[in-house]
Coordinates of C-alpha atoms in Angstrom, one line a residue:
M5 CA 14.8 -20.0 12.9
M6 CA 15.0 -20.3 9.1
I7 CA 12.9 -17.8 7.1
P8 CA 10.8 -19.6 4.6
N9 CA 10.9 -18.4 1.0
V10 CA 7.6 -18.2 -0.9
D11 CA 8.0 -21.6 -2.7
E12 CA 7.9 -23.1 0.8
I13 CA 5.2 -20.8 2.0
L14 CA 2.9 -21.7 -1.0
A15 CA 3.6 -25.3 -0.6
R16 CA 2.5 -25.3 3.1
F17 CA -0.6 -23.1 2.4
L18 CA -1.6 -25.3 -0.5
K19 CA -1.3 -28.5 1.7
A20 CA -3.4 -26.9 4.5
S21 CA -5.9 -25.6 2.1
C22 CA -6.4 -28.9 0.4
N23 CA -6.7 -30.9 3.7
A24 CA -10.0 -32.9 3.7
K25 CA -11.4 -31.0 0.6
Q26 CA -13.1 -32.5 -2.2
L27 CA -11.1 -33.3 -5.4
S28 CA -12.7 -30.7 -7.3
T29 CA -11.8 -28.2 -4.8
S30 CA -8.3 -29.2 -4.3
R31 CA -8.0 -29.0 -8.2
R32 CA -9.1 -25.4 -8.3
Y33 CA -6.7 -24.7 -5.5
H34 CA -3.9 -26.3 -7.5
Q35 CA -4.8 -24.2 -10.5
V36 CA -4.8 -21.1 -8.6
D37 CA -1.3 -22.0 -7.0
A38 CA 0.0 -22.6 -10.4
R39 CA -1.2 -19.3 -11.7
L40 CA 0.1 -17.4 -8.7
R41 CA 3.7 -19.0 -9.3
K42 CA 3.6 -18.1 -12.9
Y43 CA 2.5 -14.4 -12.1
L44 CA 5.3 -14.4 -9.4
E45 CA 7.9 -15.4 -12.1
A46 CA 6.6 -12.8 -14.4
A47 CA 6.2 -9.9 -12.1
G48 CA 7.9 -10.8 -8.7
H49 CA 10.9 -8.7 -9.2
R50 CA 8.6 -5.6 -8.8
F51 CA 8.1 -6.4 -5.2
M52 CA 11.7 -7.1 -4.2
D53 CA 14.4 -4.8 -3.1
E54 CA 17.6 -4.2 -5.2
E55 CA 19.6 -6.8 -3.4
K56 CA 17.0 -9.5 -4.0
V57 CA 16.7 -8.6 -7.6
Q58 CA 20.5 -8.9 -8.1
L59 CA 20.1 -12.4 -6.2
L60 CA 17.3 -13.3 -8.5
G61 CA 19.6 -12.8 -11.6
L62 CA 22.0 -15.1 -10.1
E63 CA 19.4 -17.5 -9.2
Q64 CA 17.9 -17.5 -12.7
A65 CA 21.3 -18.2 -14.3
Y66 CA 21.4 -21.3 -12.0
Q67 CA 17.8 -22.4 -12.4
L68 CA 15.3 -20.3 -14.2
D69 CA 12.0 -22.1 -13.3
G70 CA 10.7 -21.0 -9.7
A71 CA 13.6 -18.5 -9.3
S72 CA 11.3 -15.8 -7.9
S73 CA 9.6 -18.0 -5.5
R74 CA 13.1 -19.2 -4.0
I75 CA 14.1 -15.6 -3.6
M76 CA 11.1 -13.8 -2.4
D77 CA 9.9 -14.1 1.3
A78 CA 6.5 -13.6 3.0
E79 CA 6.7 -9.9 3.0
D80 CA 7.3 -9.6 -0.8
L81 CA 4.5 -12.1 -1.4
L82 CA 2.1 -9.9 0.6
Y83 CA 3.0 -6.8 -1.7
A84 CA 2.5 -8.9 -4.8
L85 CA -0.9 -10.3 -4.1
P86 CA -3.1 -7.3 -5.1
D87 CA -1.9 -7.2 -8.7
F88 CA -2.7 -11.1 -8.9
L89 CA -6.3 -10.1 -8.8
R90 CA -6.0 -7.8 -11.6
D91 CA -5.8 -8.2 -15.5
P92 CA -4.4 -10.1 -17.0
W93 CA -4.0 -12.5 -14.0
L94 CA -7.5 -12.9 -12.8
M95 CA -8.9 -16.1 -14.1
F96 CA -11.8 -15.8 -16.6
N97 CA -14.0 -18.7 -15.5
H98 CA -16.5 -17.6 -12.8
W99 CA -15.8 -20.6 -10.3
D100 CA -12.1 -20.3 -11.1
K101 CA -12.1 -16.5 -10.4
R102 CA -14.2 -17.0 -7.1
T103 CA -11.7 -19.5 -6.1
Q104 CA -8.7 -17.3 -7.0
I105 CA -10.1 -14.4 -5.0
A106 CA -11.0 -16.3 -1.9
Q107 CA -7.6 -18.2 -1.9
T108 CA -5.7 -14.9 -2.4
S109 CA -7.6 -13.4 0.5
R110 CA -7.0 -16.7 2.8
L111 CA -3.3 -16.7 1.9
A112 CA -2.9 -13.2 3.0
Q113 CA -4.5 -13.9 6.4
W114 CA -2.7 -17.3 6.7
V115 CA 0.7 -15.6 6.2
C116 CA 0.0 -13.3 9.1
S117 CA -1.7 -15.9 11.2
Q118 CA 1.4 -18.1 10.7
R119 CA 3.6 -15.0 12.0
L120 CA 5.6 -15.2 8.8
V121 CA 5.6 -11.3 8.8
D122 CA 5.4 -8.6 11.4
S123 CA 1.8 -7.6 10.7
S124 CA 2.4 -4.0 11.9
L125 CA 5.0 -3.7 9.0
V126 CA 2.8 -5.1 6.2
S127 CA -0.4 -3.4 7.2
C128 CA -0.3 -1.4 4.0
A129 CA 0.0 -4.5 1.8
M130 CA -2.8 -6.1 3.8
I131 CA -5.2 -3.2 3.2
E132 CA -4.2 -3.2 -0.4
T133 CA -4.9 -6.9 -0.6
R134 CA -8.3 -6.4 1.0
L135 CA -9.2 -3.6 -1.5
A136 CA -8.1 -5.7 -4.5
V137 CA -10.3 -8.6 -3.2
D138 CA -13.2 -6.3 -2.9
Y139 CA -12.7 -4.9 -6.3
A140 CA -12.4 -8.3 -7.8
R141 CA -15.5 -9.6 -6.1
R142 CA -17.4 -6.5 -7.5
G143 CA -16.2 -7.4 -11.1
Y144 CA -13.5 -4.7 -11.5
T145 CA -10.4 -6.3 -13.1
R146 CA -8.6 -3.1 -13.5
D147 CA -7.8 -1.1 -10.3
P148 CA -7.9 2.7 -11.1
R149 CA -4.8 3.2 -8.8
P150 CA -1.5 2.4 -10.5
S151 CA 0.6 -0.6 -9.2
W152 CA 4.0 0.5 -8.1
G153 CA 5.2 -2.6 -6.5
K154 CA 6.8 -2.4 -3.0
S155 CA 7.9 1.0 -1.9
G156 CA 11.0 2.0 0.0

């Protein structure tokens, strides 16, 4: 079975999320998706191992746009999600911010429910995402703990 990359994962999640939704809701979901992809291009390398970072450099030489999403896998994505809910990536508009927080939480759960990762191996990333969701819902845009990216 082929392991999907983040580009494929996000496309499938967005399609599932927008299914039978109102146009305004789908628009907000598309805005969150675009912002998440922009974030991953800017910061995704922090959540990849050395081998993937080297591959990222080659991929960027081939096609810069979307390179991180084509290299990252579901595990990398889960480790990246908490920082997506922090400054400067958290959206400003109240409704957009609520959508971003909810969609990020749903995405993490969806990745696990689709068995794209071994949940026991990414439990720390899931806890960090839940904490980031909770912080963001309470209005904290700066987590007092430092972001280190993926460890190990």
